[in-house]
Amino acid sequence: MYTLYDYLHNGLLYLNNTFRPRHKKLSQLMIYATSICQSRCKHCSIWQREPESLSLDDIKRIVSSRCVSKKTVVGLEGGEFVLHPEADKIMEWLSKNHKNYTLLSNCLTPNKVIDAVRNYHPSHLFVSLDGNRETYEYMRGRDGYDKVIQVVETLKDEIPISLMFCLSPWNNFSDMEFVINVAKKYNIDVRIGIYSTIDFFNTTQGLLDADDFVKRIPQNIHDTQENYDYVALYEQWRRGNLKLRCQSIKSSLVIHSNGNVPICQNLDVVLGNIHKQSLDEIFNGKPSCSLQCKYDKECNGCWINFHRKYDVILLRNFERLLPKWLIEKFYGKYQWTDDKRQTYAGYLKSVKE
C-alpha cells in the first residue's frame, strides 16, 4: 500500500509542517464535493441533506492553493461524486492540472464510474463494499453488490482499485472476512475503517463495543497491508488505554460540500469556509495554526482511519529507530496500552500470540 518513497516523503513533510507551521503542505486533501447521493446508508445520512455542491471554479481555486503541492493526493468524494452536476468538467480539469487525484464511489451507477475512469484517468479508484450481497443491501439501502463487482471486474487491470470496508453496527467481522476474500480474488487492495460518529454525515449510532475485539478479527486480515494494527489497536483506544497525539491534522484536510473546512473529520471545529477565505488562509493562518497546535497536543478523541493511521505509522516508524523514552523527549508522552512502557512491536506481538 505504501512504498519507501511514501514513507520518506511523509517524513520530510512532517518535519516541514512541524517546524514551519505557517507554510504547511498537505499530503491528503479530501473534497466532499457534493451531498447528492442515491444510496440510503444506515451509517451515513448525507443523502437526507438538501443538495449542495462545490463548483468547478471552487475546485480550481482549492487545488491551486500554495498548501496543495503536486504530491498532494486530492480525493473526490460525496455523497456520490459522479452525480455532481459538473463531475465531468471537474475530472477533466484535474486530469490536466493535478493528475494526482483519486475517485471514491459506491458504484451504484457503474457505467458512470467506468466512463469516468477511462475518460479522466484518476490515479486510484476507491470502491465501498461493506459485506456480501445481503449485508450491502441492508446497510446501504440499495441492491448494489453486483454493480460493485461489475466495476471491479471491468477496471481491475486498468487502474489501482481499493475496496473500502467500514466495520459498523450494521455488519460484522464475517463481512470483513468476506470483503478481504473478494479483494484477494481480484488481486486488489482493501482498506479497513471503523465506524465513527461524524457530524457531517449525521451519524446517530454509538461507537462499537470493544469487548473481545481483537479475538474476533478474521485471520485473513494478515493477508492485507496496513490494516491489522489499526483494527487491533481500536480495542485499546476504545478502553481509554491508547493515547496518541493527533499529528495528521497538520497534513490532512477535508472540505465539505458547503465550503466548510473543519480541523478534522471528527470535531465540530471549523477553521474557515472557502467561500469567504482562501484555503491557504484557512489552513496556514495564525488562528488555525494555534488551533492545530492545541488539538495536536490534546486530542485523542477518535479512531477515524483518515487520521489515526497516520499517527500509528508515524510512531511505529519512530520506534524502529529510537527507544520509546527518547521519542517522548521530542514527541511528548504517549502510550499504546495501559502499560505506559509498552511499545508498538511489543503490543502487536502480544495480541498475535
CSV table of C-alpha atoms in Angstrom, one decimal:
chain,number,residue,atom,x,y,z
A,1,MET,CA,0.0,0.0,0.0
A,2,TYR,CA,2.8,2.4,1.0
A,3,THR,CA,6.3,2.5,-0.7
A,4,LEU,CA,9.6,3.5,0.8
A,5,TYR,CA,9.2,6.8,-1.1
A,6,ASP,CA,5.9,7.4,0.6
A,7,TYR,CA,7.5,7.0,4.0
A,8,LEU,CA,10.4,9.3,3.1
A,9,HIS,CA,8.2,11.9,1.6
A,10,ASN,CA,5.8,11.9,4.6
A,11,GLY,CA,8.8,12.1,7.0
A,12,LEU,CA,10.1,15.2,5.3
A,13,LEU,CA,6.6,16.6,5.2
A,14,TYR,CA,6.2,16.0,8.9
A,15,LEU,CA,9.4,17.9,9.6
A,16,ASN,CA,8.4,20.8,7.4
A,17,ASN,CA,4.9,21.1,8.9
A,18,THR,CA,6.2,20.8,12.4
A,19,PHE,CA,9.0,23.4,12.1
A,20,ARG,CA,7.3,25.7,9.5
A,21,PRO,CA,3.6,25.8,10.7
A,22,ARG,CA,2.7,28.8,8.6
A,23,HIS,CA,4.0,27.1,5.5
A,24,LYS,CA,2.5,23.6,5.8
A,25,LYS,CA,1.9,21.4,2.8
A,26,LEU,CA,-0.9,18.9,2.5
A,27,SER,CA,-0.3,15.2,2.0
A,28,GLN,CA,-4.1,14.5,1.6
A,29,LEU,CA,-7.0,16.7,0.7
A,30,MET,CA,-10.4,15.1,0.7
A,31,ILE,CA,-13.1,17.1,-1.1
A,32,TYR,CA,-16.7,16.2,-0.3
A,33,ALA,CA,-17.7,18.0,-3.4
A,34,THR,CA,-21.4,17.2,-3.3
A,35,SER,CA,-24.1,16.0,-0.9
A,36,ILE,CA,-26.0,14.3,-3.7
A,37,CYS,CA,-26.2,10.6,-3.2
A,38,GLN,CA,-28.5,7.8,-4.4
A,39,SER,CA,-27.6,5.4,-1.6
A,40,ARG,CA,-29.6,5.2,1.6
A,41,CYS,CA,-26.9,4.2,4.1
A,42,LYS,CA,-27.6,3.5,7.7
A,43,HIS,CA,-24.2,4.6,8.7
A,44,CYS,CA,-24.4,7.9,6.8
A,45,SER,CA,-27.3,10.3,6.4
A,46,ILE,CA,-25.8,12.8,4.0
A,47,TRP,CA,-28.5,11.8,1.4
A,48,GLN,CA,-31.1,13.4,3.7
A,49,ARG,CA,-29.4,16.8,3.2
A,50,GLU,CA,-30.6,19.5,0.8
A,51,PRO,CA,-28.4,19.0,-2.3
A,52,GLU,CA,-25.3,21.2,-2.3
A,53,SER,CA,-22.1,21.1,-4.4
A,54,LEU,CA,-18.8,22.9,-4.7
A,55,SER,CA,-18.4,24.4,-8.2
A,56,LEU,CA,-15.7,23.8,-10.8
A,57,ASP,CA,-14.4,27.3,-10.0
A,58,ASP,CA,-14.3,26.3,-6.3
A,59,ILE,CA,-12.2,23.2,-7.1
A,60,LYS,CA,-9.8,25.2,-9.3
A,61,ARG,CA,-9.2,27.7,-6.5
A,62,ILE,CA,-8.7,25.0,-3.9
A,63,VAL,CA,-6.3,22.9,-5.9
A,64,SER,CA,-4.3,26.0,-7.0
A,65,SER,CA,-3.6,26.9,-3.3
A,66,ARG,CA,0.1,27.1,-2.2
A,67,CYS,CA,-0.6,24.4,0.5
A,68,VAL,CA,-1.5,21.9,-2.3
A,69,SER,CA,1.6,20.6,-3.9
A,70,LYS,CA,1.9,18.3,-6.9
A,71,LYS,CA,2.4,15.4,-4.5
A,72,THR,CA,-0.9,16.2,-2.6
A,73,VAL,CA,-3.4,13.4,-3.1
A,74,VAL,CA,-6.7,15.1,-3.9
A,75,GLY,CA,-9.7,12.9,-3.3
A,76,LEU,CA,-13.1,13.4,-4.9
A,77,GLU,CA,-16.0,12.2,-2.8
A,78,GLY,CA,-19.6,13.0,-1.8
A,79,GLY,CA,-22.3,11.9,-1.5
A,80,GLU,CA,-21.6,10.2,-4.7
A,81,PHE,CA,-19.2,12.3,-6.7
A,82,VAL,CA,-20.1,11.1,-10.2
A,83,LEU,CA,-23.6,12.5,-9.6
A,84,HIS,CA,-22.1,16.0,-9.2
A,85,PRO,CA,-23.6,18.4,-11.8
A,86,GLU,CA,-20.1,19.3,-13.0
A,87,ALA,CA,-18.4,15.9,-12.4
A,88,ASP,CA,-17.0,15.5,-15.9
A,89,LYS,CA,-15.7,19.1,-16.1
A,90,ILE,CA,-14.0,18.8,-12.7
A,91,MET,CA,-12.3,15.5,-13.5
A,92,GLU,CA,-11.3,16.8,-17.0
A,93,TRP,CA,-9.7,19.8,-15.4
A,94,LEU,CA,-7.9,17.7,-12.7
A,95,SER,CA,-6.7,15.2,-15.4
A,96,LYS,CA,-4.8,18.1,-17.0
A,97,ASN,CA,-3.8,20.2,-14.0
A,98,HIS,CA,-3.5,17.9,-11.0
A,99,LYS,CA,-3.1,14.3,-12.1
A,100,ASN,CA,-2.6,13.0,-8.5
A,101,TYR,CA,-6.3,12.8,-7.8
A,102,THR,CA,-8.5,9.9,-6.7
A,103,LEU,CA,-12.1,9.0,-7.1
A,104,LEU,CA,-14.3,7.4,-4.4
A,105,SER,CA,-17.6,5.7,-5.4
A,106,ASN,CA,-20.4,3.5,-4.2
A,107,CYS,CA,-20.7,2.2,-7.9
A,108,LEU,CA,-24.5,2.3,-7.9
A,109,THR,CA,-24.1,3.9,-11.4
A,110,PRO,CA,-21.4,1.6,-12.7
A,111,ASN,CA,-21.3,2.9,-16.2
A,112,LYS,CA,-20.7,6.5,-15.0
A,113,VAL,CA,-17.8,5.2,-12.9
A,114,ILE,CA,-16.3,3.2,-15.7
A,115,ASP,CA,-16.6,6.1,-18.1
A,116,ALA,CA,-15.1,8.5,-15.6
A,117,VAL,CA,-12.0,6.3,-15.1
A,118,ARG,CA,-11.4,5.7,-18.8
A,119,ASN,CA,-12.0,9.3,-19.8
A,120,TYR,CA,-10.3,11.2,-17.0
A,121,HIS,CA,-7.7,8.8,-15.6
A,122,PRO,CA,-7.8,9.3,-11.8
A,123,SER,CA,-4.7,7.8,-10.1
A,124,HIS,CA,-6.7,5.5,-7.9
A,125,LEU,CA,-10.3,4.2,-7.5
A,126,PHE,CA,-11.8,3.6,-4.1
A,127,VAL,CA,-14.9,1.4,-4.0
A,128,SER,CA,-17.2,1.0,-1.0
A,129,LEU,CA,-18.0,-2.6,-0.1
A,130,ASP,CA,-19.2,-3.4,3.4
A,131,GLY,CA,-20.1,-7.1,3.1
A,132,ASN,CA,-21.9,-9.7,1.0
A,133,ARG,CA,-25.0,-9.0,-1.2
A,134,GLU,CA,-27.4,-9.2,1.8
A,135,THR,CA,-25.3,-7.0,4.0
A,136,TYR,CA,-24.8,-4.4,1.3
A,137,GLU,CA,-28.5,-4.0,0.7
A,138,TYR,CA,-29.2,-4.0,4.5
A,139,MET,CA,-26.5,-1.5,5.3
A,140,ARG,CA,-26.7,0.8,2.3
A,141,GLY,CA,-30.4,0.5,1.5
A,142,ARG,CA,-29.8,-0.4,-2.2
A,143,ASP,CA,-29.1,-3.7,-4.0
A,144,GLY,CA,-25.7,-2.7,-5.3
A,145,TYR,CA,-23.4,-5.6,-4.8
A,146,ASP,CA,-23.4,-6.8,-8.4
A,147,LYS,CA,-22.7,-3.2,-9.6
A,148,VAL,CA,-19.6,-3.0,-7.3
A,149,ILE,CA,-18.3,-6.3,-8.7
A,150,GLN,CA,-19.1,-5.2,-12.3
A,151,VAL,CA,-16.8,-2.1,-11.8
A,152,VAL,CA,-14.1,-4.1,-10.2
A,153,GLU,CA,-14.1,-6.8,-12.9
A,154,THR,CA,-14.1,-4.2,-15.6
A,155,LEU,CA,-11.4,-1.9,-14.3
A,156,LYS,CA,-9.1,-4.1,-12.1
A,157,ASP,CA,-6.4,-4.2,-14.8
A,158,GLU,CA,-6.8,-0.5,-15.8
A,159,ILE,CA,-6.4,1.3,-12.5
A,160,PRO,CA,-5.3,0.6,-8.9
A,161,ILE,CA,-8.5,-0.2,-7.0
A,162,SER,CA,-9.1,-0.4,-3.3
A,163,LEU,CA,-12.2,-1.9,-1.7
A,164,MET,CA,-13.2,0.3,1.3
A,165,PHE,CA,-14.7,-1.7,4.1
A,166,CYS,CA,-16.3,0.0,7.2
A,167,LEU,CA,-16.9,-2.1,10.3
A,168,SER,CA,-20.1,-0.8,11.8
A,169,PRO,CA,-23.1,-1.7,14.0
A,170,TRP,CA,-24.8,-3.0,10.8
A,171,ASN,CA,-22.2,-5.5,9.7
A,172,ASN,CA,-19.6,-7.7,11.5
A,173,PHE,CA,-16.2,-9.4,11.3
A,174,SER,CA,-17.6,-12.1,9.0
A,175,ASP,CA,-18.4,-9.3,6.5
A,176,MET,CA,-14.8,-8.1,6.9
A,177,GLU,CA,-13.5,-11.6,6.1
A,178,PHE,CA,-15.8,-11.7,3.1
A,179,VAL,CA,-14.6,-8.4,1.6
A,180,ILE,CA,-11.0,-9.3,2.2
A,181,ASN,CA,-11.6,-12.5,0.2
A,182,VAL,CA,-13.2,-10.5,-2.6
A,183,ALA,CA,-10.1,-8.4,-2.7
A,184,LYS,CA,-7.8,-11.4,-2.8
A,185,LYS,CA,-9.9,-13.0,-5.6
A,186,TYR,CA,-9.4,-9.9,-7.8
A,187,ASN,CA,-5.8,-9.2,-6.5
A,188,ILE,CA,-6.7,-5.7,-5.4
A,189,ASP,CA,-6.1,-3.7,-2.3
A,190,VAL,CA,-8.5,-3.4,0.7
A,191,ARG,CA,-8.6,-0.7,3.3
A,192,ILE,CA,-10.5,-1.1,6.5
A,193,GLY,CA,-12.1,1.6,8.5
A,194,ILE,CA,-14.2,1.6,11.7
A,195,TYR,CA,-17.5,3.4,12.2
A,196,SER,CA,-17.3,6.8,13.9
A,197,THR,CA,-19.8,9.4,14.9
A,198,ILE,CA,-19.0,12.1,12.3
A,199,ASP,CA,-21.2,15.2,12.4
A,200,PHE,CA,-21.0,15.9,8.6
A,201,PHE,CA,-22.6,12.5,7.9
A,202,ASN,CA,-25.3,13.0,10.5
A,203,THR,CA,-24.4,9.7,12.2
A,204,THR,CA,-26.5,8.7,15.1
A,205,GLN,CA,-25.4,5.2,16.3
A,206,GLY,CA,-22.9,5.0,19.1
A,207,LEU,CA,-19.3,3.6,18.8
A,208,LEU,CA,-18.6,-0.1,18.5
A,209,ASP,CA,-18.2,-2.2,21.7
A,210,ALA,CA,-14.6,-3.2,22.2
A,211,ASP,CA,-15.3,-6.5,24.1
A,212,ASP,CA,-13.1,-9.3,22.7
A,213,PHE,CA,-12.5,-7.1,19.7
A,214,VAL,CA,-9.0,-8.4,18.9
A,215,LYS,CA,-10.2,-12.0,19.2
A,216,ARG,CA,-12.9,-11.5,16.6
A,217,ILE,CA,-10.6,-10.1,13.9
A,218,PRO,CA,-10.5,-12.6,10.9
A,219,GLN,CA,-7.3,-14.3,10.2
A,220,ASN,CA,-7.2,-13.3,6.6
A,221,ILE,CA,-6.6,-9.6,7.6
A,222,HIS,CA,-3.0,-10.6,7.8
A,223,ASP,CA,-3.0,-11.1,4.0
A,224,THR,CA,-3.7,-7.4,3.7
A,225,GLN,CA,-1.4,-4.4,4.1
A,226,GLU,CA,-1.6,-1.7,6.8
A,227,ASN,CA,-4.9,-2.9,8.3
A,228,TYR,CA,-4.2,-5.2,11.2
A,229,ASP,CA,-2.6,-2.8,13.6
A,230,TYR,CA,-5.2,-0.1,13.0
A,231,VAL,CA,-8.0,-2.6,13.7
A,232,ALA,CA,-6.3,-4.3,16.7
A,233,LEU,CA,-5.4,-1.0,18.4
A,234,TYR,CA,-9.1,0.0,18.4
A,235,GLU,CA,-9.8,-2.1,21.5
A,236,GLN,CA,-7.0,-0.2,23.4
A,237,TRP,CA,-8.3,3.2,22.2
A,238,ARG,CA,-11.9,2.4,23.0
A,239,ARG,CA,-11.0,1.3,26.5
A,240,GLY,CA,-9.1,4.6,27.1
A,241,ASN,CA,-5.7,3.0,27.3
A,242,LEU,CA,-4.2,4.2,24.0
A,243,LYS,CA,-3.2,7.8,23.8
A,244,LEU,CA,-1.5,9.4,20.8
A,245,ARG,CA,-1.2,12.9,19.7
A,246,CYS,CA,-3.1,13.7,16.5
A,247,GLN,CA,-0.4,14.8,14.1
A,248,SER,CA,-2.4,14.1,11.0
A,249,ILE,CA,-4.4,17.4,11.3
A,250,LYS,CA,-1.2,19.2,10.2
A,251,SER,CA,-1.0,17.4,6.8
A,252,SER,CA,-4.5,16.0,6.1
A,253,LEU,CA,-7.6,18.1,5.5
A,254,VAL,CA,-11.2,17.7,4.3
A,255,ILE,CA,-13.5,20.3,2.7
A,256,HIS,CA,-17.3,19.9,2.9
A,257,SER,CA,-19.8,20.5,0.2
A,258,ASN,CA,-20.9,23.7,1.8
A,259,GLY,CA,-17.3,25.0,1.7
A,260,ASN,CA,-16.6,24.5,5.4
A,261,VAL,CA,-13.1,23.3,6.3
A,262,PRO,CA,-13.1,21.5,9.7
A,263,ILE,CA,-9.9,20.9,11.6
A,264,CYS,CA,-10.5,17.2,11.2
A,265,GLN,CA,-13.3,14.7,10.3
A,266,ASN,CA,-14.3,14.2,13.9
A,267,LEU,CA,-14.5,17.5,15.6
A,268,ASP,CA,-17.1,20.2,15.0
A,269,VAL,CA,-14.4,22.8,14.9
A,270,VAL,CA,-14.4,24.8,11.6
A,271,LEU,CA,-11.2,26.6,10.6
A,272,GLY,CA,-13.0,28.6,7.9
A,273,ASN,CA,-15.0,28.5,4.7
A,274,ILE,CA,-13.6,28.5,1.2
A,275,HIS,CA,-16.3,30.9,0.0
A,276,LYS,CA,-15.0,33.5,2.5
A,277,GLN,CA,-11.3,32.9,2.6
A,278,SER,CA,-8.6,31.2,0.6
A,279,LEU,CA,-7.5,27.7,1.6
A,280,ASP,CA,-4.1,29.0,2.4
A,281,GLU,CA,-5.5,31.5,4.9
A,282,ILE,CA,-7.8,28.8,6.4
A,283,PHE,CA,-5.1,26.1,6.7
A,284,ASN,CA,-2.0,28.2,7.4
A,285,GLY,CA,-3.4,31.4,9.0
A,286,LYS,CA,-2.3,32.2,12.5
A,287,PRO,CA,-5.6,31.4,14.2
A,288,SER,CA,-5.7,28.0,12.5
A,289,CYS,CA,-2.1,27.2,13.5
A,290,SER,CA,-3.0,28.0,17.1
A,291,LEU,CA,-6.0,25.6,17.0
A,292,GLN,CA,-4.0,22.9,15.2
A,293,CYS,CA,-1.3,23.2,17.9
A,294,LYS,CA,-3.8,22.9,20.7
A,295,TYR,CA,-5.7,19.9,19.3
A,296,ASP,CA,-2.5,18.2,18.0
A,297,LYS,CA,-1.3,18.0,21.6
A,298,GLU,CA,-4.6,17.4,23.4
A,299,CYS,CA,-7.0,15.4,21.2
A,300,ASN,CA,-7.3,11.7,21.2
A,301,GLY,CA,-11.0,11.7,20.6
A,302,CYS,CA,-11.4,9.4,17.5
A,303,TRP,CA,-10.2,6.3,15.8
A,304,ILE,CA,-11.0,7.5,12.2
A,305,ASN,CA,-8.9,5.8,9.6
A,306,PHE,CA,-8.2,9.0,7.7
A,307,HIS,CA,-6.4,10.5,10.7
A,308,ARG,CA,-5.3,7.8,13.1
A,309,LYS,CA,-3.5,5.5,10.6
A,310,TYR,CA,-1.1,8.4,10.0
A,311,ASP,CA,-0.4,8.6,13.8
A,312,VAL,CA,0.2,4.9,14.1
A,313,ILE,CA,2.5,4.7,11.1
A,314,LEU,CA,4.5,7.8,12.3
A,315,LEU,CA,5.1,6.4,15.8
A,316,ARG,CA,5.8,2.8,14.8
A,317,ASN,CA,8.5,4.1,12.4
A,318,PHE,CA,10.0,6.3,15.1
A,319,GLU,CA,10.1,3.2,17.3
A,320,ARG,CA,12.1,1.3,14.7
A,321,LEU,CA,14.9,3.8,15.0
A,322,LEU,CA,14.7,5.1,18.6
A,323,PRO,CA,13.7,3.9,22.1
A,324,LYS,CA,10.3,5.0,23.4
A,325,TRP,CA,11.8,7.1,26.2
A,326,LEU,CA,13.8,9.1,23.7
A,327,ILE,CA,10.9,9.6,21.3
A,328,GLU,CA,8.9,11.1,24.2
A,329,LYS,CA,11.6,13.8,24.6
A,330,PHE,CA,10.5,15.5,21.4
A,331,TYR,CA,7.1,14.0,20.6
A,332,GLY,CA,5.6,14.0,24.1
A,333,LYS,CA,4.1,11.3,26.3
A,334,TYR,CA,2.1,8.6,24.5
A,335,GLN,CA,1.0,5.0,25.2
A,336,TRP,CA,-0.3,2.1,23.2
A,337,THR,CA,-1.9,0.3,26.2
A,338,ASP,CA,-2.5,0.7,29.9
A,339,ASP,CA,1.2,-0.2,30.3
A,340,LYS,CA,3.0,3.1,29.5
A,341,ARG,CA,6.2,1.2,28.8
A,342,GLN,CA,4.6,-1.0,26.1
A,343,THR,CA,6.0,-0.5,22.6
A,344,TYR,CA,4.1,-0.9,19.3
A,345,ALA,CA,6.0,-4.1,18.4
A,346,GLY,CA,5.5,-5.4,21.9
A,347,TYR,CA,1.8,-5.0,21.8
A,348,LEU,CA,1.4,-6.5,18.3
A,349,LYS,CA,3.4,-9.5,19.4
A,350,SER,CA,1.3,-10.0,22.5
A,351,VAL,CA,-2.0,-10.0,20.6
A,352,LYS,CA,-0.7,-12.4,17.9
A,353,GLU,CA,0.4,-15.0,20.5
